[in-house]
């Protein structure tokens, strides 16, 4: 199969390989990498697969072609995607016909595990072949950091340094971040998230550091996007649902962009719903045609607190304005309605949703009431409720069951370095952490 070439959203040339797009992250012109052409897949590509990892391999082969040999790709996929992706049907009253696609059974209990684990293994594969080394530097305020730390831990030729604001992440998030992992250094910065981001930016601007191989692993990397197509196909493969409505709790729109890529390559989808919290830039763009950015606001579904969604540029590239508005219905849900949604679904069906999933459940409920669309609907569940015990308790008065991934953290060994909010401190850490391990 001929591998797909990638180009920047901002210029037609150059057209580069998947490997180059993956290792570069952001295009030199500041644009995001997008496929130059989209492979047309037969339904048998997903429906004919025996299980999720075979599906993943069948589909990715059409994108990556021979850039990664089939045996290597098979090993990467089986190692990265070694957890369940169940589709749970809700039952009772207005919830009949609505399914929850649980994307939170990976090691850090959020859907970010799909992208981070695949990206890490693909990068490590290319670097090992070329005997290169890379340091991944990330500033994080929560979910992304632990998914990246887990995804890259123990991968050869790569180490991770991740910065978070000391005392400003939840206790569970902090436990997940400071878990001792091979090749990972967690840095608690005596400052804010903005300080962490500034330190990372300054490190990237430093020529001496750049030549030593620094990279970021943020949500704009194409290596995170391709794996985020796969579970849309899996939902259809495992149930035979025809042209479902997919409802996606959204922030930076990376998850939704994965669904759009799946659809453009052949998956029949009736409608996409972009479910946002009070950060309503995208729903407003869809209904009013405005492109007005506002600073992000804090909500209960904090992984979706994004003022300027980075993948908006990709969506505008992939779809014409009319197509965008026809295919995607945007909804914004307040914090108050997020709690009501958690209660409503729990009371009728017994299902315990996390606040991000609750935004999606309320969005699909409203969509069905307004449009009378009774097609089967799939709500992507992006995080495990046990990551947000306080909000769940406040909404429905019970404490969610703690899955083994979290229970183990209580006894696990931790490792954290403290730093002042200056790039000088980060440079010292980069110099010493380099001796630690490049397995
Ligand atoms: C990152 C995240 C989202 C938002 O996903 P995007 O791809 O940024 O739209 C939603 N829910 C959870 C739990 C997340 O971690």
Coordinates of C-alpha atoms and ligand atoms in Angstrom, one line a residue:
X1 CA 0.0 0.0 0.0
X2 CA 1.2 3.5 -0.8
X3 CA 1.7 5.5 2.3
X4 CA -0.3 8.7 2.7
X5 CA 1.8 11.9 2.5
X6 CA 1.2 14.8 5.0
X7 CA 1.3 18.5 4.5
X8 CA 0.8 21.6 6.6
X9 CA -2.7 23.2 6.9
X10 CA -0.9 26.4 5.8
X11 CA 1.0 25.4 2.7
X12 CA 0.7 22.8 0.0
X13 CA 4.4 21.9 0.0
X14 CA 6.4 20.1 1.1
X15 CA 4.6 16.8 1.3
X16 CA 6.3 14.6 3.9
X17 CA 6.1 11.1 5.2
X18 CA 4.3 10.0 8.3
X19 CA 7.6 9.5 10.1
X20 CA 8.6 13.1 9.5
X21 CA 5.2 14.6 10.5
X22 CA 5.3 12.5 13.6
X23 CA 8.8 13.5 14.7
X24 CA 8.3 17.2 13.8
X25 CA 4.9 17.7 15.6
X26 CA 4.2 21.2 14.4
X27 CA 5.0 22.2 10.8
X28 CA 7.7 24.9 10.4
X29 CA 5.2 27.4 9.1
X30 CA 3.2 27.1 12.3
X31 CA 0.4 24.9 10.7
X32 CA -0.7 21.5 11.7
X33 CA 0.0 18.3 9.7
X34 CA -3.0 16.9 7.7
X35 CA -3.2 14.0 5.2
X36 CA -2.7 15.1 1.6
X37 CA -5.2 12.5 0.5
X38 CA -7.5 10.3 2.6
X39 CA -7.5 6.5 2.0
X40 CA -10.9 5.1 0.9
X41 CA -11.5 2.1 3.1
X42 CA -13.9 -0.8 2.4
X43 CA -16.3 -1.7 5.3
X44 CA -14.5 -5.0 5.5
X45 CA -11.4 -3.2 6.8
X46 CA -13.1 -2.8 10.1
X47 CA -16.0 -5.2 10.0
X48 CA -13.8 -8.1 8.9
X49 CA -11.4 -7.7 11.8
X50 CA -11.4 -10.3 14.5
X51 CA -10.7 -7.9 17.4
X52 CA -9.7 -4.3 18.1
X53 CA -6.0 -4.6 17.6
X54 CA -6.5 -6.4 14.2
X55 CA -8.9 -3.6 13.2
X56 CA -6.2 -1.0 14.3
X57 CA -3.6 -2.8 12.2
X58 CA -5.9 -3.1 9.1
X59 CA -6.8 0.6 9.2
X60 CA -3.4 2.0 10.0
X61 CA -1.7 0.0 7.2
X62 CA -3.7 2.2 4.8
X63 CA -2.3 5.3 6.4
X64 CA 1.2 4.4 7.2
X65 CA 1.8 1.9 4.4
X66 CA 5.2 0.4 4.4
X67 CA 6.7 3.2 6.5
X68 CA 6.4 0.7 9.4
X69 CA 6.7 -3.0 8.4
X70 CA 3.6 -5.1 9.1
X71 CA 5.2 -7.2 11.8
X72 CA 6.5 -4.1 13.7
X73 CA 3.1 -2.4 13.3
X74 CA 1.3 -5.4 14.7
X75 CA 3.6 -5.5 17.7
X76 CA 3.2 -1.8 18.3
X77 CA -0.6 -1.9 18.1
X78 CA -0.9 -5.0 20.4
X79 CA 1.4 -3.5 23.0
X80 CA -0.2 0.0 22.9
X81 CA -3.9 -1.0 22.7
X82 CA -3.9 -3.8 25.3
X83 CA -7.1 -2.7 27.1
X84 CA -10.9 -3.1 26.5
X85 CA -13.1 -0.6 24.6
X86 CA -16.6 -1.7 25.7
X87 CA -19.8 -0.2 24.2
X88 CA -22.3 -0.1 27.0
X89 CA -26.0 0.3 26.0
X90 CA -28.1 2.5 28.4
X91 CA -31.6 1.3 29.2
X92 CA -34.6 3.1 30.5
X93 CA -36.8 6.0 29.3
X94 CA -35.2 8.5 27.1
X95 CA -31.8 6.7 27.3
X96 CA -32.9 3.8 25.2
X97 CA -30.9 3.7 22.0
X98 CA -28.0 5.6 23.6
X99 CA -24.7 3.8 24.1
X100 CA -21.6 4.8 26.0
X101 CA -18.2 4.0 24.4
X102 CA -15.9 3.6 27.4
X103 CA -12.5 4.9 26.4
X104 CA -11.2 5.0 29.9
X105 CA -9.9 1.5 30.5
X106 CA -6.2 2.3 29.8
X107 CA -3.5 2.8 32.4
X108 CA -4.3 6.4 33.2
X109 CA -8.1 6.1 32.8
X110 CA -8.7 8.6 30.1
X111 CA -9.0 8.4 26.3
X112 CA -5.7 10.2 26.0
X113 CA -4.1 6.8 26.6
X114 CA -4.9 5.7 23.0
X115 CA -3.0 8.6 21.4
X116 CA -0.2 8.8 23.8
X117 CA 0.6 5.1 23.9
X118 CA 0.5 4.8 20.1
X119 CA 2.5 7.9 19.5
X120 CA 5.2 6.9 22.0
X121 CA 5.7 3.4 20.4
X122 CA 5.7 4.8 16.8
X123 CA 8.3 7.5 17.8
X124 CA 10.4 5.0 19.6
X125 CA 10.3 2.6 16.6
X126 CA 11.6 5.2 14.2
X127 CA 14.3 6.6 16.6
X128 CA 15.6 3.1 17.4
X129 CA 16.1 2.3 13.8
X130 CA 18.0 5.6 13.3
X131 CA 19.9 5.4 16.7
X132 CA 18.6 8.8 17.6
X133 CA 17.5 10.1 21.1
X134 CA 14.8 12.4 22.0
X135 CA 13.6 14.2 25.1
X136 CA 9.9 14.9 25.4
X137 CA 9.2 18.1 27.3
X138 CA 5.6 18.8 28.4
X139 CA 3.8 21.2 30.6
X140 CA 0.6 19.7 32.0
X141 CA -2.3 20.7 34.2
X142 CA -3.7 17.2 34.4
X143 CA -4.8 14.3 32.2
X144 CA -2.3 14.8 29.3
X145 CA 0.7 14.6 31.6
X146 CA 0.0 11.2 33.1
X147 CA -1.1 9.7 29.7
X148 CA 2.2 11.0 28.1
X149 CA 4.3 9.8 31.1
X150 CA 2.7 6.4 31.0
X151 CA 2.8 6.2 27.2
X152 CA 6.5 7.0 26.9
X153 CA 7.7 5.2 30.1
X154 CA 10.3 2.6 29.3
X155 CA 10.3 3.3 25.5
X156 CA 13.9 3.1 24.2
X157 CA 15.6 6.2 22.9
X158 CA 13.1 8.5 24.6
X159 CA 12.9 10.2 28.0
X160 CA 10.2 12.5 29.3
X161 CA 10.4 15.6 31.5
X162 CA 7.0 16.8 32.6
X163 CA 6.3 20.0 34.5
X164 CA 3.2 20.7 36.6
X165 CA 2.2 23.5 38.9
X166 CA 2.9 22.3 42.5
X167 CA -0.3 22.2 44.6
X168 CA -2.5 23.0 41.6
X169 CA -3.5 19.6 40.4
X170 CA -5.9 17.3 42.1
X171 CA -4.5 14.7 44.6
X172 CA -5.4 11.8 42.2
X173 CA -3.8 13.7 39.3
X174 CA -0.6 14.3 41.3
X175 CA -0.4 10.6 42.3
X176 CA -0.6 9.7 38.6
X177 CA 2.0 12.2 37.6
X178 CA 4.7 11.4 40.2
X179 CA 4.5 7.6 40.0
X180 CA 8.1 6.5 39.5
X181 CA 8.4 5.4 35.8
X182 CA 11.5 4.4 33.9
X183 CA 12.8 7.3 31.8
X184 CA 10.3 9.9 33.2
X185 CA 11.1 12.9 35.4
X186 CA 8.2 14.7 37.0
X187 CA 8.9 18.3 38.0
X188 CA 6.7 20.1 40.5
X189 CA 7.2 23.8 39.7
X190 CA 6.8 26.4 42.4
X191 CA 4.4 28.5 40.2
X192 CA 1.4 28.4 37.9
X193 CA 0.6 26.3 34.8
X194 CA 1.5 29.4 32.7
X195 CA 4.9 29.4 34.4
X196 CA 5.4 25.8 33.3
X197 CA 4.4 26.6 29.8
X198 CA 6.7 29.5 29.6
X199 CA 9.6 27.4 30.9
X200 CA 9.0 24.8 28.2
X201 CA 8.8 27.6 25.5
X202 CA 12.0 29.1 26.7
X203 CA 13.8 25.7 26.7
X204 CA 12.6 25.2 23.1
X205 CA 13.9 28.6 22.1
X206 CA 17.4 27.8 23.4
X207 CA 19.6 26.7 20.5
X208 CA 22.0 24.6 22.7
X209 CA 19.0 22.6 24.0
X210 CA 17.3 22.2 20.7
X211 CA 20.3 20.5 19.1
X212 CA 20.2 17.9 21.8
X213 CA 16.8 16.7 20.5
X214 CA 13.8 18.2 22.3
X215 CA 10.2 17.4 21.3
X216 CA 6.8 18.1 22.6
X217 CA 4.0 15.6 22.7
X218 CA 0.9 17.8 22.7
X219 CA -2.4 17.1 21.2
X220 CA -1.6 18.6 17.8
X221 CA 0.7 15.7 16.8
X222 CA -0.6 13.6 13.9
X223 CA 0.6 10.5 15.8
X224 CA -2.1 11.1 18.4
X225 CA -4.8 11.8 15.9
X226 CA -4.6 8.6 13.8
X227 CA -5.2 6.3 16.7
X228 CA -8.2 8.4 17.7
X229 CA -10.0 7.2 14.6
X230 CA -9.9 3.6 15.6
X231 CA -12.5 3.4 18.3
X232 CA -15.2 5.0 16.1
X233 CA -14.7 2.0 13.8
X234 CA -14.5 -0.4 16.7
X235 CA -17.9 0.8 18.0
X236 CA -19.5 -0.1 14.6
X237 CA -17.5 -3.3 14.3
X238 CA -18.5 -4.7 17.7
X239 CA -22.2 -3.9 17.4
X240 CA -23.1 -3.5 13.7
X241 CA -24.7 -0.1 14.4
X242 CA -25.6 1.5 11.1
X243 CA -24.9 5.2 10.7
X244 CA -24.9 6.1 14.4
X245 CA -24.8 9.6 15.9
X246 CA -21.4 10.1 17.6
X247 CA -21.4 12.6 20.5
X248 CA -17.9 13.7 21.5
X249 CA -17.1 15.6 24.8
X250 CA -14.6 18.2 23.3
X251 CA -12.0 20.7 24.2
X252 CA -9.1 20.9 21.7
X253 CA -11.3 18.9 19.2
X254 CA -8.6 16.2 18.7
X255 CA -11.0 13.4 19.6
X256 CA -13.7 14.8 17.2
X257 CA -11.1 15.2 14.4
X258 CA -10.3 11.5 14.7
X259 CA -14.0 10.7 14.1
X260 CA -14.1 13.0 11.1
X261 CA -11.1 11.3 9.6
X262 CA -12.8 7.9 10.2
X263 CA -15.9 9.2 8.4
X264 CA -14.0 10.8 5.5
X265 CA -12.2 7.4 5.0
X266 CA -15.6 5.6 4.7
X267 CA -17.3 5.1 8.1
X268 CA -21.1 5.9 7.7
X269 CA -22.0 8.4 10.4
X270 CA -25.4 10.1 10.7
X271 CA -24.3 13.1 12.7
X272 CA -21.5 14.2 14.9
X273 CA -22.2 16.2 18.1
X274 CA -19.4 18.4 19.5
X275 CA -20.3 18.6 23.2
X276 CA -18.6 21.4 25.0
X277 CA -18.8 22.9 28.5
X278 CA -19.0 26.7 29.1
X279 CA -16.0 27.1 26.8
X280 CA -18.3 27.4 23.8
X281 CA -16.1 28.8 21.0
X282 CA -16.9 25.9 18.6
X283 CA -20.7 25.6 19.2
X284 CA -20.9 29.4 18.6
X285 CA -18.8 29.1 15.5
X286 CA -21.2 26.4 14.1
X287 CA -24.4 28.3 14.9
X288 CA -23.4 31.9 14.5
X289 CA -20.4 31.6 12.1
X290 CA -18.3 33.6 14.5
X291 CA -14.6 33.1 15.1
X292 CA -14.3 34.9 18.4
X293 CA -11.7 33.6 20.8
X294 CA -12.2 34.1 24.5
X295 CA -10.0 33.2 27.5
X296 CA -10.7 29.7 28.9
X297 CA -13.0 29.4 31.8
X298 CA -12.7 26.8 34.6
X299 CA -15.4 24.2 34.8
X300 CA -16.1 20.7 36.4
X301 CA -15.0 19.1 33.1
X302 CA -11.6 20.7 33.3
X303 CA -9.9 18.7 30.6
X304 CA -12.2 20.5 28.2
X305 CA -11.4 24.0 29.5
X306 CA -10.0 25.3 26.2
X307 CA -10.6 28.8 24.9
X308 CA -8.9 28.3 21.5
X309 CA -9.3 24.7 20.3
X310 CA -6.0 23.8 18.5
X311 CA -7.6 21.3 16.0
X312 CA -10.1 23.9 14.7
X313 CA -7.6 24.7 12.1
X314 CA -7.5 21.0 11.0
X315 CA -11.3 20.7 10.9
X316 CA -11.6 23.8 8.7
X317 CA -9.0 22.3 6.4
X318 CA -10.8 18.9 6.2
X319 CA -14.4 20.2 5.7
X320 CA -15.9 23.0 3.7
X321 CA -17.9 25.5 5.9
X322 CA -21.3 24.1 4.8
X323 CA -20.1 20.5 5.4
X324 CA -18.8 21.4 8.8
X325 CA -22.1 22.9 9.8
X326 CA -24.1 20.0 8.4
X327 CA -22.0 17.2 9.8
X328 CA -21.3 18.6 13.2
X329 CA -23.9 19.9 15.7
X330 CA -22.4 22.0 18.5
X331 CA -23.8 22.1 22.1
X332 CA -22.5 23.9 25.2
X333 CA -23.5 22.6 28.6
X334 CA -23.2 24.6 31.9
X335 CA -21.7 23.2 35.1
X336 CA -25.1 23.1 36.7
X337 CA -26.5 21.1 33.8
X338 CA -23.5 18.8 34.0
X339 CA -24.5 17.8 37.6
X340 CA -28.2 17.5 36.6
X341 CA -27.1 15.2 33.7
X342 CA -25.1 12.9 36.0
X343 CA -28.1 12.7 38.3
X344 CA -30.6 12.1 35.5
X345 CA -28.8 9.3 33.8
X346 CA -27.9 7.7 37.2
X347 CA -31.5 7.8 38.5
X348 CA -33.0 6.1 35.4
X349 CA -30.2 3.7 34.2
X350 CA -27.8 3.4 37.2
X351 CA -24.9 4.5 35.0
X352 CA -22.2 6.5 36.8
X353 CA -20.7 9.1 34.4
X354 CA -17.7 11.4 35.0
X355 CA -18.3 15.1 34.4
X356 CA -16.8 15.1 30.8
X357 CA -19.0 12.1 29.8
X358 CA -22.0 13.9 31.5
X359 CA -21.6 16.9 29.1
X360 CA -21.8 14.4 26.2
X361 CA -24.9 12.7 27.6
X362 CA -26.7 15.9 28.1
X363 CA -25.8 17.1 24.6
X364 CA -27.1 14.0 23.0
X365 CA -30.3 14.1 25.0
X366 CA -31.0 17.7 23.9
X367 CA -30.1 16.9 20.3
X368 CA -32.6 14.0 20.3
X369 CA -35.3 16.1 21.9
X370 CA -34.9 19.0 19.5
X371 CA -34.4 17.1 16.3
X372 CA -36.4 14.0 17.0
X373 CA -33.6 11.9 15.6
X374 CA -34.0 8.4 16.9
X375 CA -30.9 6.9 15.2
X376 CA -28.7 4.9 17.7
X377 CA -26.3 7.3 19.4
X378 CA -22.8 6.7 20.8
X379 CA -21.5 9.0 23.5
X380 CA -17.7 8.8 23.9
X381 CA -16.8 8.4 27.5
X382 CA -13.5 10.1 27.9
X383 CA -12.6 9.6 31.6
X384 CA -13.3 7.2 34.4
X385 CA -15.6 8.6 37.1
X386 CA -13.2 7.6 39.9
X387 CA -10.9 10.4 38.7
X388 CA -13.5 12.9 39.8
X389 CA -14.8 11.5 43.1
X390 CA -15.8 14.9 44.6
X391 CA -18.0 15.9 41.7
X392 CA -19.6 12.5 41.4
X393 CA -20.4 12.6 45.1
X394 CA -21.8 16.0 44.8
X395 CA -24.0 15.0 41.9
X396 CA -25.3 11.6 42.9
X397 CA -24.2 11.1 46.5
X398 CA -22.2 8.0 45.9
X399 CA -18.4 7.4 45.6
X400 CA -17.4 5.7 42.4
X401 CA -15.7 2.3 42.6
X402 CA -11.9 2.6 42.4
X403 CA -10.4 0.6 39.5
X404 CA -7.1 -1.3 40.0
X405 CA -5.2 1.3 38.0
X406 CA -5.9 3.9 40.8
X407 CA -5.9 1.6 43.8
X408 CA -2.3 0.5 42.9
X409 CA -1.2 4.2 43.0
X410 CA -1.7 4.3 46.8
X411 CA 1.3 2.0 47.5
X412 CA 3.4 2.8 44.4
X413 CA 6.8 4.4 44.6
X414 CA 7.0 8.0 43.7
X415 CA 9.6 10.3 42.2
X416 CA 9.4 14.1 41.9
X417 CA 11.9 16.9 41.6
X418 CA 11.0 20.4 42.8
X419 CA 12.0 23.5 40.8
X420 CA 11.7 27.3 40.9
X421 CA 9.7 28.7 38.0
X422 CA 12.8 29.6 35.9
X423 CA 14.2 28.1 32.8
X424 CA 17.6 27.9 34.5
X425 CA 16.2 25.3 36.9
X426 CA 14.8 23.3 34.0
X427 CA 18.1 23.3 32.2
X428 CA 19.8 21.9 35.3
X429 CA 17.2 19.1 35.4
X430 CA 17.7 18.4 31.7
X431 CA 21.4 18.1 32.2
X432 CA 21.2 15.7 35.1
X433 CA 18.2 13.7 34.0
X434 CA 20.1 12.8 30.9
X435 CA 22.5 10.6 32.8
X436 CA 19.6 8.8 34.4
X437 CA 18.5 6.7 31.5
X438 CA 18.1 6.4 27.8
X439 CA 17.2 2.7 27.8
Ligands
LIG1 C1 -8.5 15.8 26.7 C2 -9.9 15.4 27.2 C3 -11.1 15.8 26.5 C4 -11.1 16.7 25.3 O1 -10.5 16.1 24.2 P1 -10.1 17.0 22.9 O2 -9.5 16.0 22.0 O3 -9.1 18.0 23.5 O4 -11.3 17.6 22.4 C5 -12.3 15.4 27.0 N1 -12.3 14.6 28.2 C6 -11.2 14.2 28.8 C7 -11.4 13.4 30.0 C8 -10.0 14.6 28.3 O5 -8.9 14.2 29.0

